[in-house]
CSV table of C-alpha atoms in Angstrom, one decimal:
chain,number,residue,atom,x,y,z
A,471,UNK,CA,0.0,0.0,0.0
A,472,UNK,CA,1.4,3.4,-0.9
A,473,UNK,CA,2.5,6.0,2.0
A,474,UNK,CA,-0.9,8.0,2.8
A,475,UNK,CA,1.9,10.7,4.6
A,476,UNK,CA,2.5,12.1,1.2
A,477,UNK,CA,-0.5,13.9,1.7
A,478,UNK,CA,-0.3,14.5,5.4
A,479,UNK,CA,-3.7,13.1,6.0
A,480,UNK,CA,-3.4,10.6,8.6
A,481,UNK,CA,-5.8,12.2,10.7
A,482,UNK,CA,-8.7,12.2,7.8
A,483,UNK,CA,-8.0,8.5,6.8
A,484,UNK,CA,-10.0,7.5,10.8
A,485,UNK,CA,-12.7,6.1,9.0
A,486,UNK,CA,-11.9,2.3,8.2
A,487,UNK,CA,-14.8,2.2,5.5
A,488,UNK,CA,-12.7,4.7,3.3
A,489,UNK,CA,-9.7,3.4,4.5
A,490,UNK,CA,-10.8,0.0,2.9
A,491,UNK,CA,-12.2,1.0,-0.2
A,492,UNK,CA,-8.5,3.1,-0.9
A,493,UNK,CA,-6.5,-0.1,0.0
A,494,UNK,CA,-8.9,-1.9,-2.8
A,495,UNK,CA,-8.8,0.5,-5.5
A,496,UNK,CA,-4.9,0.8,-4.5
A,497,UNK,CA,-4.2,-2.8,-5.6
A,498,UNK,CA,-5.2,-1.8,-8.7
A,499,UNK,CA,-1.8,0.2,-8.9
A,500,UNK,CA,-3.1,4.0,-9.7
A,501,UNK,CA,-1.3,6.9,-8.2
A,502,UNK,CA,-2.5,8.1,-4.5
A,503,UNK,CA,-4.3,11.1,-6.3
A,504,UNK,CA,-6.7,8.3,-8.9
A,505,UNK,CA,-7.0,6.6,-6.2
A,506,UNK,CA,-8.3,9.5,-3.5
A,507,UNK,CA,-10.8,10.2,-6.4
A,508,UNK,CA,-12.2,6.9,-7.6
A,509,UNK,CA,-12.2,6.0,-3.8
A,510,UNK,CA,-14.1,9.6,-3.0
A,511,UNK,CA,-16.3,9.0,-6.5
A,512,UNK,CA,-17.6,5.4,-5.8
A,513,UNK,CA,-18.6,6.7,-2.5
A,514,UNK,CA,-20.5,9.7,-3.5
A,515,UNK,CA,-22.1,8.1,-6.1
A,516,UNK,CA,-23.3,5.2,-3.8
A,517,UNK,CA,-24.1,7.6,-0.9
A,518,UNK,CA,-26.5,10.1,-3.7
A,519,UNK,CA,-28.3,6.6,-4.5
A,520,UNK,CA,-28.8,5.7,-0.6
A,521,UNK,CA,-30.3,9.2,-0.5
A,522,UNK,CA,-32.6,9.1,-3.2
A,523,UNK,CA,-33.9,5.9,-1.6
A,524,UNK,CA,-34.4,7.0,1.5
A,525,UNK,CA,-36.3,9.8,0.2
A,526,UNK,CA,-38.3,7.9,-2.2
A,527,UNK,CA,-38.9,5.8,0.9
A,528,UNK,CA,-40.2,8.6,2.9
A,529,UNK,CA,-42.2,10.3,0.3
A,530,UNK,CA,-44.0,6.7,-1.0
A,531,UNK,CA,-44.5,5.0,2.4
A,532,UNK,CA,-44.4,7.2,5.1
A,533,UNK,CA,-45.8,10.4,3.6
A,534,UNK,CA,-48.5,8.0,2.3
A,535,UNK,CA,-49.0,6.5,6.0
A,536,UNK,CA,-49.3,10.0,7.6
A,537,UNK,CA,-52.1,11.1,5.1
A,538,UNK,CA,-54.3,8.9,5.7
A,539,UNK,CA,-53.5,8.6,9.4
A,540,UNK,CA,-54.4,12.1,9.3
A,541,UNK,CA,-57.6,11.8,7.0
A,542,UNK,CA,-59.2,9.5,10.0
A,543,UNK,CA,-58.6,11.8,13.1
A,544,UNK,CA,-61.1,14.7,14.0
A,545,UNK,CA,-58.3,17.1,14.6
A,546,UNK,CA,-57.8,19.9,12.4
A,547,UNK,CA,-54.2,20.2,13.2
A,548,UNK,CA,-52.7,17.8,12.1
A,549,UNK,CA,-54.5,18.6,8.8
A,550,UNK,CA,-52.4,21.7,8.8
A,551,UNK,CA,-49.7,20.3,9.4
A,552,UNK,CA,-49.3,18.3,6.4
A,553,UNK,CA,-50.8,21.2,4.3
A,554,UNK,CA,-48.1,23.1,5.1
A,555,UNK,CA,-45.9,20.3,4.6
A,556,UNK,CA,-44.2,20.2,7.9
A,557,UNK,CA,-43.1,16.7,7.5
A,558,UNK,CA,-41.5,17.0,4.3
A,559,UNK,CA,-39.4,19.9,6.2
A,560,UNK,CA,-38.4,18.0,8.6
A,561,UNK,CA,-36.9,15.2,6.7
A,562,UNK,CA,-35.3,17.6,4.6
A,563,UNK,CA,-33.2,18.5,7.3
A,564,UNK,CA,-32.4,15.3,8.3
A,565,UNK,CA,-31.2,14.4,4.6
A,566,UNK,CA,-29.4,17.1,4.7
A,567,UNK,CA,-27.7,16.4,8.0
A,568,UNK,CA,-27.3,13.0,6.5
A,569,UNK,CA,-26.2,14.3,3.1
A,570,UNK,CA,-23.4,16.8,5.2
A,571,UNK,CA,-21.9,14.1,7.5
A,572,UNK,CA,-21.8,11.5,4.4
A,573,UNK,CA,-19.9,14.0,2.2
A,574,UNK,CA,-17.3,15.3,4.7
A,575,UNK,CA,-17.0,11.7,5.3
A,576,UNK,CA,-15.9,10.7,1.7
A,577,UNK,CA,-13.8,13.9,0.2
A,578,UNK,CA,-11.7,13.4,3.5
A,579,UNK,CA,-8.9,13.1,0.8
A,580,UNK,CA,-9.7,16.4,-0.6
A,581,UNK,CA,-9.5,19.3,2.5
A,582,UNK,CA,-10.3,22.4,0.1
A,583,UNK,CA,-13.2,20.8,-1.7
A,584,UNK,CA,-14.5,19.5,1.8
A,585,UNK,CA,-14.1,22.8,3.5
A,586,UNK,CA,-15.8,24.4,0.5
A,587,UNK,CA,-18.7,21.6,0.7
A,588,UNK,CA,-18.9,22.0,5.0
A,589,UNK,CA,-20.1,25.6,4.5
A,590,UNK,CA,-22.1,24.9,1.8
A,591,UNK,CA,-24.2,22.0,3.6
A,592,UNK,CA,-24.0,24.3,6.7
A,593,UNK,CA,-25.7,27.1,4.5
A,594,UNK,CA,-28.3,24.5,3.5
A,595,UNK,CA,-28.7,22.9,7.0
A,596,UNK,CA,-29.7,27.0,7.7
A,597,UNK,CA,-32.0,27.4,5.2
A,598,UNK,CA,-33.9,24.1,5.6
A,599,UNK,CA,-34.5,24.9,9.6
A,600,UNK,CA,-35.5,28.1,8.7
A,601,UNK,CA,-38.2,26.7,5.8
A,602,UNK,CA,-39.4,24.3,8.9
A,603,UNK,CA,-39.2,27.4,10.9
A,604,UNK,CA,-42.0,28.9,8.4
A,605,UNK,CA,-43.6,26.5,8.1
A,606,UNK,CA,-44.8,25.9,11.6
A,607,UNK,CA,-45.4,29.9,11.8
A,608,UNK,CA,-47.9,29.3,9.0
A,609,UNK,CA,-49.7,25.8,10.9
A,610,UNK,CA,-49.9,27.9,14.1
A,611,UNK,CA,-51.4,30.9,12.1
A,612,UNK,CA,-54.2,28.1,10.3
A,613,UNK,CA,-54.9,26.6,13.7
A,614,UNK,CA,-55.3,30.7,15.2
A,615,UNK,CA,-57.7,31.1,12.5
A,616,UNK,CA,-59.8,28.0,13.0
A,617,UNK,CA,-60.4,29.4,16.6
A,618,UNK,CA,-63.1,31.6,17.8
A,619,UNK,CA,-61.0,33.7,20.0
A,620,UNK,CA,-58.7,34.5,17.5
A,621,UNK,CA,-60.7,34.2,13.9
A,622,UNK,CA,-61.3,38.2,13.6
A,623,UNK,CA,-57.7,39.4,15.0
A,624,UNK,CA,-54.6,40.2,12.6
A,625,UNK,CA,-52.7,37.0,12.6
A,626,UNK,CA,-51.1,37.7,9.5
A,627,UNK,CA,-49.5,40.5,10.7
A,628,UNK,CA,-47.9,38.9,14.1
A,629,UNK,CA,-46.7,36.0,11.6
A,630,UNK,CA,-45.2,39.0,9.2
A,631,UNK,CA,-43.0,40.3,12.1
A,632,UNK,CA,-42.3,36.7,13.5
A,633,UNK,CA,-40.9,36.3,10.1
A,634,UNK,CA,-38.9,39.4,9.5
A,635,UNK,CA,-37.1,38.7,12.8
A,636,UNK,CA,-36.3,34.8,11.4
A,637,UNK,CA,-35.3,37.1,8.0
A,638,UNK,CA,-32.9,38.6,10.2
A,639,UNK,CA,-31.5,35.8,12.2
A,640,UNK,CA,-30.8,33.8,8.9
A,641,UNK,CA,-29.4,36.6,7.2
A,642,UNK,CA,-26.7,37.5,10.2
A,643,UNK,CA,-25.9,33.4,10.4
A,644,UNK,CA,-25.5,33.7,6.6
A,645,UNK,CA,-23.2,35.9,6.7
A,646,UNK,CA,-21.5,34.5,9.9
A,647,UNK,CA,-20.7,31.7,8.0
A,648,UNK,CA,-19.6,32.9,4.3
A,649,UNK,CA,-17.3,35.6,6.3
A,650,UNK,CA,-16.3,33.3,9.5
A,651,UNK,CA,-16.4,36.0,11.3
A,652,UNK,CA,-18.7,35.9,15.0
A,653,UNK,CA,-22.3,36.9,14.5
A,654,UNK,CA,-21.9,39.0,17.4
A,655,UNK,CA,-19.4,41.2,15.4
A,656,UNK,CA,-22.2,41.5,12.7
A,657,UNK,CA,-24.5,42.5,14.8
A,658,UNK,CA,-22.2,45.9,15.7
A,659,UNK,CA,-21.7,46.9,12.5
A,660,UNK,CA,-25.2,46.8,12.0
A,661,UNK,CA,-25.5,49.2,14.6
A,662,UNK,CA,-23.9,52.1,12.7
A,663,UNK,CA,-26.6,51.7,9.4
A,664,UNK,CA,-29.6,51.3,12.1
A,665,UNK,CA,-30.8,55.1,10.6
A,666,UNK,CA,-30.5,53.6,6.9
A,667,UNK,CA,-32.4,50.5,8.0
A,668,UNK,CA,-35.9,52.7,9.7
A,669,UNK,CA,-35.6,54.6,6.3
A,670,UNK,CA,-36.1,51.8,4.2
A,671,UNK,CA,-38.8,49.7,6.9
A,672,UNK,CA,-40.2,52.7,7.8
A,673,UNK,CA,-43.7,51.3,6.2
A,674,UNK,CA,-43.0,47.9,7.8
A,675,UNK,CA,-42.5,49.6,10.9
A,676,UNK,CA,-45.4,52.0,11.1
A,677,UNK,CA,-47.7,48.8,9.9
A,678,UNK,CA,-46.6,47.1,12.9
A,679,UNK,CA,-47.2,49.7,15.3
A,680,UNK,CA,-50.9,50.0,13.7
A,681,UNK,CA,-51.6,46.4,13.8
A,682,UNK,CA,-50.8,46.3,17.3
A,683,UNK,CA,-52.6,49.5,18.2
A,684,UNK,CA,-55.4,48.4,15.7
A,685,UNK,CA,-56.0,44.8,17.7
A,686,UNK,CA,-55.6,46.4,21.2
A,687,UNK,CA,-58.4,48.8,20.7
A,688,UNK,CA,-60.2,46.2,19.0
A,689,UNK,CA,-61.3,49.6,16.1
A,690,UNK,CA,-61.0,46.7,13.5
A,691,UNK,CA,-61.6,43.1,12.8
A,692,UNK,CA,-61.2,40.7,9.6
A,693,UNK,CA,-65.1,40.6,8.3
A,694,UNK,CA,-65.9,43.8,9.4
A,695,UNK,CA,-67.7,46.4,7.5
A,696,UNK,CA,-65.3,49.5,6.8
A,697,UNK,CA,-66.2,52.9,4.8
A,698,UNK,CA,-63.5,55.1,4.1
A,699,UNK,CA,-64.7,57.3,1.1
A,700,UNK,CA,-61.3,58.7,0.7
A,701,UNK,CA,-59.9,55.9,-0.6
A,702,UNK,CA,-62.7,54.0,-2.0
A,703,UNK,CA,-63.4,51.6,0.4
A,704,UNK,CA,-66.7,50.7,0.9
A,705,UNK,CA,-66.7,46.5,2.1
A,706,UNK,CA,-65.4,43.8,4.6
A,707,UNK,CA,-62.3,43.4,5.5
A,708,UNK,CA,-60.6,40.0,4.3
A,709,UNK,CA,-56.7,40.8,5.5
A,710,UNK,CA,-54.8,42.7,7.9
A,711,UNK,CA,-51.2,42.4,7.0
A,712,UNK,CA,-48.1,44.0,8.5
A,713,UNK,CA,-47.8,46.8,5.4
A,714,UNK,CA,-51.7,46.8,4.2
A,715,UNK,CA,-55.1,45.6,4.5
A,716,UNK,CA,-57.2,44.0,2.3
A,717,UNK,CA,-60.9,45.0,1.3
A,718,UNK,CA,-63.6,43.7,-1.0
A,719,UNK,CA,-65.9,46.5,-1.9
A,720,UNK,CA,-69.3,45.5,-2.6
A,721,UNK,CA,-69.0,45.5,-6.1
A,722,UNK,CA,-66.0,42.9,-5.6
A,723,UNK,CA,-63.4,44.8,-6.6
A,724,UNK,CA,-60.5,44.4,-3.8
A,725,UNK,CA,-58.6,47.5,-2.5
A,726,UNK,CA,-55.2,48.0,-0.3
A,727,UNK,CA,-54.9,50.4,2.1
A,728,UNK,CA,-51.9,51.1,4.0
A,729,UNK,CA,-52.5,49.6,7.2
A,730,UNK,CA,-51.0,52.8,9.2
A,731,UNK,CA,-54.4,54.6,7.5
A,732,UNK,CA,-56.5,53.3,10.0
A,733,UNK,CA,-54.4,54.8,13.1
A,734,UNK,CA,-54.0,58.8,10.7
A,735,UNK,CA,-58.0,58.9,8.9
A,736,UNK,CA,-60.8,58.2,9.7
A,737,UNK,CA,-63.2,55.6,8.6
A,738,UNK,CA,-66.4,54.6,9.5
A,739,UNK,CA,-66.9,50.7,11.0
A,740,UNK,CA,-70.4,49.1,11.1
A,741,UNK,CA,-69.5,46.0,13.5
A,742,UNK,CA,-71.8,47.4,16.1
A,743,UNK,CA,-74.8,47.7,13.9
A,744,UNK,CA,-74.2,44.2,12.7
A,745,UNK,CA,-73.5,43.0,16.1
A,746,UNK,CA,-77.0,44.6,17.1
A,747,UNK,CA,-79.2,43.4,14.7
A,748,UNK,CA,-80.8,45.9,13.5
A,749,UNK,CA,-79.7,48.6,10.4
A,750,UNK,CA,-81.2,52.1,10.9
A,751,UNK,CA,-83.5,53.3,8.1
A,752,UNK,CA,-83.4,57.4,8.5
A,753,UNK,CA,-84.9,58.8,5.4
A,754,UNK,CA,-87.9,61.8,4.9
A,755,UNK,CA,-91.2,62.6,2.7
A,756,UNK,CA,-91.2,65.6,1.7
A,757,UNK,CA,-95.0,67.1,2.0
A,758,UNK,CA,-96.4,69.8,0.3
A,759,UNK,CA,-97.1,72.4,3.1
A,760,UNK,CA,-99.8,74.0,0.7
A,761,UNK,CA,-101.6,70.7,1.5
A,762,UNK,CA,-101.2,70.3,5.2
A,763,UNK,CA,-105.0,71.4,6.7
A,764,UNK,CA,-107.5,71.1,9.6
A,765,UNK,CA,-109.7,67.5,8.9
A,766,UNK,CA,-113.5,68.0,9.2
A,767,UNK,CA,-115.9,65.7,10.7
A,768,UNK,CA,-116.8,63.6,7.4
A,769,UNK,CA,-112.6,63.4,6.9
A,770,UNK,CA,-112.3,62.0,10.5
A,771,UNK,CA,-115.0,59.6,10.0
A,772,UNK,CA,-113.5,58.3,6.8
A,773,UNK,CA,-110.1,57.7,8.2
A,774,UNK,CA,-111.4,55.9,11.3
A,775,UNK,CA,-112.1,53.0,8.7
A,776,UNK,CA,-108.0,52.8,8.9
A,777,UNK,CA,-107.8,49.9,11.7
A,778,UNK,CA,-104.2,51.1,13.0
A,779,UNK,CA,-105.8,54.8,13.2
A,780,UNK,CA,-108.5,54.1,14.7
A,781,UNK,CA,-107.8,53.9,18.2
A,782,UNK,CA,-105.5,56.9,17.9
A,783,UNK,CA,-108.1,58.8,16.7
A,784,UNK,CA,-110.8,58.1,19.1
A,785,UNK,CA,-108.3,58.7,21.8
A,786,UNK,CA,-107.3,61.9,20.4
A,787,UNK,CA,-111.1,63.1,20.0
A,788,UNK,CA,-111.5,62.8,23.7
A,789,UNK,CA,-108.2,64.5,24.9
A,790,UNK,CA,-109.3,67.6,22.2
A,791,UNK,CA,-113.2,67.8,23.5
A,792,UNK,CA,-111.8,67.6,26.5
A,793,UNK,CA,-109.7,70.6,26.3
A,794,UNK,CA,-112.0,72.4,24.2
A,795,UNK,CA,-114.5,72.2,27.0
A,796,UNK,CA,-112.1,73.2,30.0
A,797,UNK,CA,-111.1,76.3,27.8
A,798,UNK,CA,-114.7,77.1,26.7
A,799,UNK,CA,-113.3,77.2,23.1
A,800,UNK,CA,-115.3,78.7,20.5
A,801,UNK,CA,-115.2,76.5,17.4
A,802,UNK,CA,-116.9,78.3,15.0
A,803,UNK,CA,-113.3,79.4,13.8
A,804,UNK,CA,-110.7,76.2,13.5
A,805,UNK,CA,-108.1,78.3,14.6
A,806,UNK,CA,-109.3,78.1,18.2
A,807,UNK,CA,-109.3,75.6,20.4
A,808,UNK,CA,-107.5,72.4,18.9
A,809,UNK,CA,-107.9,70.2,15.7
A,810,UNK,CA,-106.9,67.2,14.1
A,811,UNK,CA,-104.5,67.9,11.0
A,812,UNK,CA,-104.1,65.7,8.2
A,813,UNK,CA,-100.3,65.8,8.4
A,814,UNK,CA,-101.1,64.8,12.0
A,815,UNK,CA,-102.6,62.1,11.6
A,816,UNK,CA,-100.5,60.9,8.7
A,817,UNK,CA,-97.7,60.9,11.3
A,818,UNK,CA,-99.4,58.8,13.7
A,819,UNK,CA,-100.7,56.4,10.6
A,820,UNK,CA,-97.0,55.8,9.7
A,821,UNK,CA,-95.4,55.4,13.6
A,822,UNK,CA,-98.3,52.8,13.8
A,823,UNK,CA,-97.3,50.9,10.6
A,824,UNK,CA,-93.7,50.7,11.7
A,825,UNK,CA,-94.4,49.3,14.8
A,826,UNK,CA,-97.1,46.7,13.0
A,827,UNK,CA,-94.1,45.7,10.6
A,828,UNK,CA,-92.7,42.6,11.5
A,829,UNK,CA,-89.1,43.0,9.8
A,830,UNK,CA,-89.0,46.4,11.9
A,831,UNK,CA,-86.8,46.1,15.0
A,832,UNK,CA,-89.2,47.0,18.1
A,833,UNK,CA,-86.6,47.5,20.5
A,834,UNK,CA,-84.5,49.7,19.0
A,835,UNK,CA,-85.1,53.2,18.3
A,836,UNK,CA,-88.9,53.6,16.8
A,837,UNK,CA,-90.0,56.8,15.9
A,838,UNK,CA,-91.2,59.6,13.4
A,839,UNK,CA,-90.4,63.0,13.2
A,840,UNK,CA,-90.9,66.8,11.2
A,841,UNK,CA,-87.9,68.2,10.3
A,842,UNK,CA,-87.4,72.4,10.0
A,843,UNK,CA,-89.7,73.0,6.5
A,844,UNK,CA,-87.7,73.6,3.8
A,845,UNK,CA,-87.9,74.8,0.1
A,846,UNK,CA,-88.6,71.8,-0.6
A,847,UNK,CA,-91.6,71.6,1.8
A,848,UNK,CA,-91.9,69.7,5.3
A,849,UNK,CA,-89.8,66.7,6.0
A,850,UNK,CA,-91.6,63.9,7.7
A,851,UNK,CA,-88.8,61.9,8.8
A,852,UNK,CA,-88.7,57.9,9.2
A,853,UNK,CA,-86.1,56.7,12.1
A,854,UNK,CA,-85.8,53.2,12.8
A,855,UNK,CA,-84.1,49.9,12.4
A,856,UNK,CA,-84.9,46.5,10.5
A,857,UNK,CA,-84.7,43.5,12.3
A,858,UNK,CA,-81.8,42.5,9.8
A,859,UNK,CA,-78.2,44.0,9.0
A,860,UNK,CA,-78.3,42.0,4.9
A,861,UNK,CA,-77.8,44.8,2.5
A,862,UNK,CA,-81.0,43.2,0.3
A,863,UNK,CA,-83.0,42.7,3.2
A,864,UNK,CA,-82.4,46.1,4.3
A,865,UNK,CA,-83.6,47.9,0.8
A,866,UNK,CA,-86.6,45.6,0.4
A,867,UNK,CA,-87.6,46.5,3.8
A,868,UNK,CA,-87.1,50.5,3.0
A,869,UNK,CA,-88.5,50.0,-0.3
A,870,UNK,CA,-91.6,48.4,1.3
A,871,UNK,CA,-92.3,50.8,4.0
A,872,UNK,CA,-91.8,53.6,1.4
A,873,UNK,CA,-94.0,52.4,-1.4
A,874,UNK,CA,-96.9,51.7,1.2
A,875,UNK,CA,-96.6,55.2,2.4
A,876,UNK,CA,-96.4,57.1,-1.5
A,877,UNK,CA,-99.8,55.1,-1.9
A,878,UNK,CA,-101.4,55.7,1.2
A,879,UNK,CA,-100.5,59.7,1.8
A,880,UNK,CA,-103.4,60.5,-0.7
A,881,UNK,CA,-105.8,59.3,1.5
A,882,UNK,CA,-105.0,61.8,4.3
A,883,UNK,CA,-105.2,64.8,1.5
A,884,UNK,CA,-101.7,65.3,1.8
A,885,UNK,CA,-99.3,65.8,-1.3
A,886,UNK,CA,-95.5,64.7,-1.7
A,887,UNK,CA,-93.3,67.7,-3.0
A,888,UNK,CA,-92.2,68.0,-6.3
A,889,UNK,CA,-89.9,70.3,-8.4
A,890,UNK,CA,-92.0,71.3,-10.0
A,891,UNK,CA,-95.2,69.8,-9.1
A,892,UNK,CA,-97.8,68.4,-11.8
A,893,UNK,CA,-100.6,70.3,-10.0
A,894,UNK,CA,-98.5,73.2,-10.0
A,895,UNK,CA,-97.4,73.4,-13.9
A,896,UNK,CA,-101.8,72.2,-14.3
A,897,UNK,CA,-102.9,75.0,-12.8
A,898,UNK,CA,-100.5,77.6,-14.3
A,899,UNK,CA,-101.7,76.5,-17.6
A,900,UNK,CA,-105.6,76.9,-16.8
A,901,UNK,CA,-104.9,80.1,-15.8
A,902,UNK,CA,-102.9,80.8,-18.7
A,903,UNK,CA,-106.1,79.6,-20.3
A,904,UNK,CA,-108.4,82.0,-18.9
A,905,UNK,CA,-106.6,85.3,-19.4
């Protein structure tokens, strides 16, 4: 056997599997150098096919095994897991362990190529902890989101910053290791370009702060209903990331936002009229004041057919006899004393048929008011809520209420305002007529 001191490797040559295949390949009668290679090539070649079998072995059998192990439990964990494919993670690193303790092991005979090779495995052995690293962020993020508590706060963002810092840690060990120098020292020098780095995260940085200040006040949830005109949001909210939120509008286009805008504007969130049940209708008729008057006795009669006015009106007849007669009123002039008013009893006719409706909420807010007249004549004033918060429920409630009360306002004499009104432009043209 030739003199392995020619290349001062006595130490390397430990392992008597390598040992043995040089002493075979060495009866052959090559020099020390073909023999270090055909020695460090059969060994390499066999050790890339052990690999691919074991991998083979792990992605036909055992991957195999867990799926369906997984498809009969209950849990959903473990269903994340394997969607985000910790498993295969984790026996990438131990490949590559595998891989970086084979390959040291058979270019002993070559110290450059293996010191070369040792930082590159070292590099990989880095990158495959921090894939697994990921990876878990994003099965704890999935199992976050399939809980109650924790369905409508900003994961994403917490997992964003979580993964920044990792960023940051594999980038200094990185570097660590292509330099050799100590992390530590790294670290220092970073120190000094600290004002470069808040210039160019200053975004990440301000999203963070938001999304921290955001879920502690609890201002804003994923699936809540946001309205900020400025920007043209008008929808729920599907995503709050570290740099920006994510909206659908209702007519499904999606819109980003910075996610510092909802800490410097304003916008307008509708979680607590969904969370009440109820979505406030707060819209006006507009009556002609020129047909606002005193009811006789045959009006009053007529409307008492009206079953929801009814009682209301025979109440009201006794409280205005009854005042009439304490005063001594003289009601040969209407002026005196007091009188029903078509407008009046309009009001009361719609307050009853709210609170008749069923899809009106009863416990909320129920009522109907005049506004200050206007040019555009009095405005009688609906306020209330629908028992539901849908955006088609809503309008076919509204619509409902409002078409009911465009028929009905005939019958009290009363006319809705328009610009100009048919009577109006009728009348000017009979008059035209007669001059």
């Amino acid at each position: 056997m030739k003199n392995l001191d020619l290349l001062n490797f006595n130490e390397q040559y430990s392992s008597s599997v390598y040992q043995y295949i040089f002493d075979l390949f060495d009866q052959i009668g090559l020099s020390v150098q073909q023999t270090h290679i055909i020695t460090a090539g059969s060994l390499f070649v066999t050790s890339i096919l052990c690999l691919v079998i074991i991998d083979y072995v792990l992605r036909k059998f055992l991957y195999t095994a867990l799926n369906k192990i997984v498809k009969k439990t209950s849990n959903e964990w473990d269903d994340f897991v394997l969607q985000n494919k910790v498993h295969i993670h984790i026996s990438r690193i131990l490949i590559t362990i595998i891989s970086r303790q084979v390959l040291l092991f058979i270019f002993l005979g070559f110290p450059l190529l293996a010191s070369s090779l040792e930082k590159l495995l070292n590099l990989l052995i880095i990158l495959a902890i921090y894939s697994l690293s990921n990876s878990l962020l994003k099965t704890c993020r999935d199992i976050l989101r399939s809980s109650k508590a924790f369905k409508d706060k900003p994961i994403d963002s917490y997992l964003q910053v979580i993964q920044i810092f990792l960023i940051f840690i594999l980038g200094t060990l990185v570097i660590s290791l292509l330099t050799g120098n100590s992390p530590w020292s790294f670290l220092v020098s970073l120190g000094a370009a600290s004002a470069i780095l808040m210039l160019v995260f200053k975004d990440t940085i301000l999203g963070f702060v938001a999304s921290i200040q955001v879920s502690a006040n609890d201002s804003v949830r994923v699936g809540d209903w946001i309205e900020m005109p400025k920007y043209g949001v008008d929808g729920d909210v599907l995503q709050i990331n570290l740099n920006n939120v994510k909206i659908q509008n209702w007519d499904k286009t999606i819109v980003t936002i910075p996610t510092y805008t909802l800490l410097s504007d304003s916008f307008k969130n509708y979680r607590g009229m969904q969370e009440t049940g109820g979505r406030r209708i707060k819209r006006a008729l507009n009556i002609k004041i020129s047909s606002i008057r005193y009811l006789n006795e045959d009006e009053i009669i007529a409307l008492k057919k009206i079953k929801l006015l009814e009682p209301y009106i025979n109440q009201r007849e006794q409280e205005i006899a009854a005042y009439n007669k304490q005063w001594n009123t003289d009601i040969s002039s209407p002026v005196n004393g007091r009188r029903m008013t078509n407008i009046g009893l309009f009001r009361a006719y719609v307050l009853a048929h709210a609170k008749h409706n069923p899809n009106i909420h009863q416990e909320l807010t129920l009522l109907v008011r005049q506004l200050a007249p206007t040019e555009y004549g009095l405005p009688l004033e609906l306020y209330m809520f629908t028992k539901g918060t849908q955006w088609s429920y809503f309008e076919n409630t509204m619509a409902d209420i409002f078409d009911h009360l465009l028929a009905a306002i005939k019958f009290f004499k009363l006319e809705i305002f328009e610009l100009p009104a048919s009577d109006d432009l009728r009348l000017l043209m009979v008059q035209q007529k007669k001059v």
